[in-house]
Short mmCIF file of C-alpha atoms and ligand atoms in Angstrom, two decimals:
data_model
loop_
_atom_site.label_atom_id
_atom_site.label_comp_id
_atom_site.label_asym_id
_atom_site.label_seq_id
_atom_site.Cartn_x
_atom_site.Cartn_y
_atom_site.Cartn_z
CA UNK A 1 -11.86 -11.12 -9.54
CA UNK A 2 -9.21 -9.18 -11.26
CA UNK A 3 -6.01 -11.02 -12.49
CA UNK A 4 -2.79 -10.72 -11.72
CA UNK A 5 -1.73 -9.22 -15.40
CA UNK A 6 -4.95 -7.12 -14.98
CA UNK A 7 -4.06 -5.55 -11.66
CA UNK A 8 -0.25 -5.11 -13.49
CA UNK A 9 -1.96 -3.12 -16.31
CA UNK A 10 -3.41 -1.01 -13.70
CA UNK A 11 -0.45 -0.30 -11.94
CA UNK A 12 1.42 0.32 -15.21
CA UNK A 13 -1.11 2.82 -16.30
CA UNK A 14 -1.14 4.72 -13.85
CA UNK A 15 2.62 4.98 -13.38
CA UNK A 16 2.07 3.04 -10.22
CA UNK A 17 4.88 0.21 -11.47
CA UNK A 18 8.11 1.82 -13.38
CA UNK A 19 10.14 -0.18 -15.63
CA UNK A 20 13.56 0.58 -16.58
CA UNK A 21 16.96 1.42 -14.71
CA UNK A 22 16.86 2.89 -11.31
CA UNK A 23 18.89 3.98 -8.13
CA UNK A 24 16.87 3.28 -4.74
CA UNK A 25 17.39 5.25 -1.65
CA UNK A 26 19.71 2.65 -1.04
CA UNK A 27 21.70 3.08 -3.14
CA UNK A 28 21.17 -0.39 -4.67
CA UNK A 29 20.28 -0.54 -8.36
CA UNK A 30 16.92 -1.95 -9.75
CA UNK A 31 14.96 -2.44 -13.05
CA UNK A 32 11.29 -1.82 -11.15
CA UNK A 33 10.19 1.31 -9.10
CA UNK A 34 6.89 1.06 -7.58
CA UNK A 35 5.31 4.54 -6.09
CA UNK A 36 1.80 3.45 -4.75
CA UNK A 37 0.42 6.77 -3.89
CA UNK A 38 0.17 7.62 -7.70
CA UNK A 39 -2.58 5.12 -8.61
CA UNK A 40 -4.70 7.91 -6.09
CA UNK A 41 -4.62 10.57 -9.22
CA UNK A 42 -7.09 8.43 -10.49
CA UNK A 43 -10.79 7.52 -8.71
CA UNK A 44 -11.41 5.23 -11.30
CA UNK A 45 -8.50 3.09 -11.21
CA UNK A 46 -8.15 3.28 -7.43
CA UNK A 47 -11.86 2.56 -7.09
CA UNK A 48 -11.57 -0.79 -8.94
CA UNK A 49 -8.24 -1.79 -6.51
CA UNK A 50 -10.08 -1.17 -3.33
CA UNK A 51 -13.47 -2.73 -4.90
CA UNK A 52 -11.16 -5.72 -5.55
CA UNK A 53 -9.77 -5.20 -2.02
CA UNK A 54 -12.81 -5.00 -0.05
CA UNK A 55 -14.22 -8.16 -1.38
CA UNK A 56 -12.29 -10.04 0.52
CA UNK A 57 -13.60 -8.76 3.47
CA UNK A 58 -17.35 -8.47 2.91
CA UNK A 59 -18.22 -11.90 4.92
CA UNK A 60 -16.05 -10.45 7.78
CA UNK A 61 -18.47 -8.17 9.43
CA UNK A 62 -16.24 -5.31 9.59
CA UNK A 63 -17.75 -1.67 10.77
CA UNK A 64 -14.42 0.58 10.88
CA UNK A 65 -11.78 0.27 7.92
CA UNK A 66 -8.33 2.41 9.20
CA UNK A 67 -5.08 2.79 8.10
CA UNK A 68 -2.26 5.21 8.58
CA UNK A 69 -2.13 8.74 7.47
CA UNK A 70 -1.47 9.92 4.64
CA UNK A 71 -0.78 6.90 2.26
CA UNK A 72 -3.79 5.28 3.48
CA UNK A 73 -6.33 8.07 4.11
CA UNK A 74 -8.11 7.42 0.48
CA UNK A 75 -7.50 3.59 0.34
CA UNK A 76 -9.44 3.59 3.56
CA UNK A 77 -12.38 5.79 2.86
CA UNK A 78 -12.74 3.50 -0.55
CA UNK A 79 -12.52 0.84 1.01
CA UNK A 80 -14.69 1.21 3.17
CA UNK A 81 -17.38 2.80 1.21
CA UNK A 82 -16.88 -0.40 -0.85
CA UNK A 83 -17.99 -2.23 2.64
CA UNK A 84 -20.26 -0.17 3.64
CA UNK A 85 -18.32 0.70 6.92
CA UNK A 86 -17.01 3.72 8.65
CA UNK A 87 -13.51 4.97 7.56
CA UNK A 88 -10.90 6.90 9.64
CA UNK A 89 -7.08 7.14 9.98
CA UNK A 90 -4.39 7.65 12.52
CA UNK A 91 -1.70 10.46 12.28
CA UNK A 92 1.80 10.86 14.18
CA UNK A 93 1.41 12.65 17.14
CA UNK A 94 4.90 13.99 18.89
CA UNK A 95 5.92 10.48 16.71
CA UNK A 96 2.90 8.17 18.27
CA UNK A 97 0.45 6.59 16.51
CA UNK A 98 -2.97 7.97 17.35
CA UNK A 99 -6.62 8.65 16.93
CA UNK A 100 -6.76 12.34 16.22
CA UNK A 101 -10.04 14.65 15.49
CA UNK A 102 -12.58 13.04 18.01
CA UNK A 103 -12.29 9.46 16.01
CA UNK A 104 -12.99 7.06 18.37
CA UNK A 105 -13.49 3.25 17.95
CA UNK A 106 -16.45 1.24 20.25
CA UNK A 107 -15.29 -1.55 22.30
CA UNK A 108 -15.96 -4.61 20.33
CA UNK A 109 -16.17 -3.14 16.95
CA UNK A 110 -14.36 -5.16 14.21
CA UNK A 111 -11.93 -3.33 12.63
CA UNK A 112 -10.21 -3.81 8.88
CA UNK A 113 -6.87 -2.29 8.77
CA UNK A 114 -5.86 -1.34 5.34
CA UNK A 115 -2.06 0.40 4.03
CA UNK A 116 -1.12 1.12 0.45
CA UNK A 117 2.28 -0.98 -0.04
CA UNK A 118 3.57 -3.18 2.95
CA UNK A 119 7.20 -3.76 3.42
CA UNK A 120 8.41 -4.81 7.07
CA UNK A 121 4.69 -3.95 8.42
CA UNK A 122 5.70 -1.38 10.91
CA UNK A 123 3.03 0.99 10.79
CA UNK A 124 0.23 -1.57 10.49
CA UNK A 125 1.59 -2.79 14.06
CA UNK A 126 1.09 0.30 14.88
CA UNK A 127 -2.40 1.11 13.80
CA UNK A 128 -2.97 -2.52 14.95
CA UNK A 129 -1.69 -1.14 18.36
CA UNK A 130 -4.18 1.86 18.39
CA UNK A 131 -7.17 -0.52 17.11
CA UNK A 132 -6.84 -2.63 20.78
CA UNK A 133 -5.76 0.35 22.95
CA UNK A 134 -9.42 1.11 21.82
CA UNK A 135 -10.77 -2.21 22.96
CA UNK A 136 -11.85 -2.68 19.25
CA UNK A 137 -11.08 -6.25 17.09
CA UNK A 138 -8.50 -5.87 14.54
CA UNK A 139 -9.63 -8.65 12.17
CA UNK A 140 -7.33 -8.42 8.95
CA UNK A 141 -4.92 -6.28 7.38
CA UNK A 142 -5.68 -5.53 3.38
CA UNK A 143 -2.84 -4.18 1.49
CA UNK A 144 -2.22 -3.28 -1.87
CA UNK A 145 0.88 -4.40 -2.42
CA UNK A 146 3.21 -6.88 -0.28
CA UNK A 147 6.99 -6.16 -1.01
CA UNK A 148 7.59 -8.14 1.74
CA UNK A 149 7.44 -11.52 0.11
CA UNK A 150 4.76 -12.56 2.53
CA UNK A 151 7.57 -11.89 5.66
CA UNK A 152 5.96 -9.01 7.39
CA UNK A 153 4.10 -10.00 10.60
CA UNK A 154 1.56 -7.75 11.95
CA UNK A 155 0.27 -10.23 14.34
CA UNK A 156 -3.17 -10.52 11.89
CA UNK A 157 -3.60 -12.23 8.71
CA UNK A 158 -2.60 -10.06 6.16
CA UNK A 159 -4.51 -9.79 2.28
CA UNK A 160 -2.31 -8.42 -0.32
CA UNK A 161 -3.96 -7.43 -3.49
CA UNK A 162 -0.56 -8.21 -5.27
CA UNK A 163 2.87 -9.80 -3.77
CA UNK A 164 5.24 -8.22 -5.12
CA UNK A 165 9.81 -8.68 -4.93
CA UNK A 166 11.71 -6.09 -6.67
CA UNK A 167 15.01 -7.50 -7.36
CA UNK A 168 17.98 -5.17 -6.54
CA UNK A 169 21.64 -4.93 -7.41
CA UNK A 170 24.89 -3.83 -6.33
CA UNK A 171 25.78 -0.57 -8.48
CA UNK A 172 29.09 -2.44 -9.38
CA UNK A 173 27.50 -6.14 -10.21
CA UNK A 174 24.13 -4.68 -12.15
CA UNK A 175 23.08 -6.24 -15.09
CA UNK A 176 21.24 -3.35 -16.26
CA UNK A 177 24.30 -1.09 -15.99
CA UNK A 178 26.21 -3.81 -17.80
CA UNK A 179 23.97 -3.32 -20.54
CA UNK A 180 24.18 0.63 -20.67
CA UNK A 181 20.75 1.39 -19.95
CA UNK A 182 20.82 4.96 -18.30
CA UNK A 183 20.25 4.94 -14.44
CA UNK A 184 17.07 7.31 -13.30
CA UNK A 185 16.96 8.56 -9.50
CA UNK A 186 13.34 8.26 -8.87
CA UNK A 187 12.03 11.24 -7.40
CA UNK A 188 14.66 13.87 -8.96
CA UNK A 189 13.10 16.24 -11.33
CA UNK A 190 14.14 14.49 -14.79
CA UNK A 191 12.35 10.87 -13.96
CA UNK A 192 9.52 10.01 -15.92
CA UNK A 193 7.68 6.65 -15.71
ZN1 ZN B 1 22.50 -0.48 -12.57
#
């Protein structure tokens, strides 16, 4: 099982976790940035998180691992290859959450729902949602990362690979600001991690 200052590594090296001074969407002010989707440039690294992931659910006799497109798509198919299960993901369609491309799900089949970062757990409901329109068993939810502080109900037990709280600031009562560092908008063209 992989520590939690090993799975920290992991998301520092592959600019995952960001340390420094930054500006959220908002607004608020932060020392940590965390951009799951980037620990996907690398098979290895995400093959060792979803390894670590899976095990948790290899008693659980799961046959279908989902989760929501796009974030999830790879997490999934890992995932489940780890589990030696199916994989497949839902997509938005005319802003519904939905089984696209002939996936289907059997009645009865027990079903692992997985999503990259976690935050008020609104598209796992979702996917949750399509799992018993389907007459399927959702059986857990397996995230990477909880930012909810363990507050997000999806109506399943959730497994979070790492729990994570970013503390945030008011731009006028920061204590990074007080100390001069310079501010970085994540996602503008001059951030690096
Ligand atoms: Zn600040």
């Amino acid at each position: 099982m992989l520590s939690h200052d090993e799975i920290m590594n992991i998301f520092r090296r592959t600019g995952v976790l960001w340390e420094g001074h930054f500006i959220l969407t908002s607004g608020l002010h932060s020392g940590r940035y965390l951009q799951c989707a980037r620990v996907q440039q690398f098979p290895e690294e995400n093959t060792i998180l979803c390894r670590e992931l899976a095990a948790r659910f290899k008693d659980q006799g799961i046959t279908t691992v989902i989760g929501p497109a796009i974030g999830a798509i790879i997490m999934a198919y890992e995932v489940a290859r780890q589990l030696g299960a199916r994989s497949l993901f839902t997509e938005r369609e005319n802003g519904a959450m939905t089984l696209r491309r002939s996936f289907t799900l059997e009645p009865g089949e027990r079903v692992l729902v997985v999503e990259d970062v976690i935050t008020t757990g609104g598209s796992v409901r979702e996917v949750v949602k399509v799992v018993k329109e389907h007459g399927a068993i959702p059986v857990a939810a397996g995230v990477l990362v909880d930012r909810s502080g363990g507050r997000a109900d999806v109506g399943l037990p959730i497994q979070p690979l790492f729990t994570f709280a970013i503390e945030t600031y008011q731009p006028d009562d920061c204590p990074l600001c007080r100390q001069g560092i310079p501010v970085v908008k994540p996602g503008s063209r001059q951030s690096k991690p």
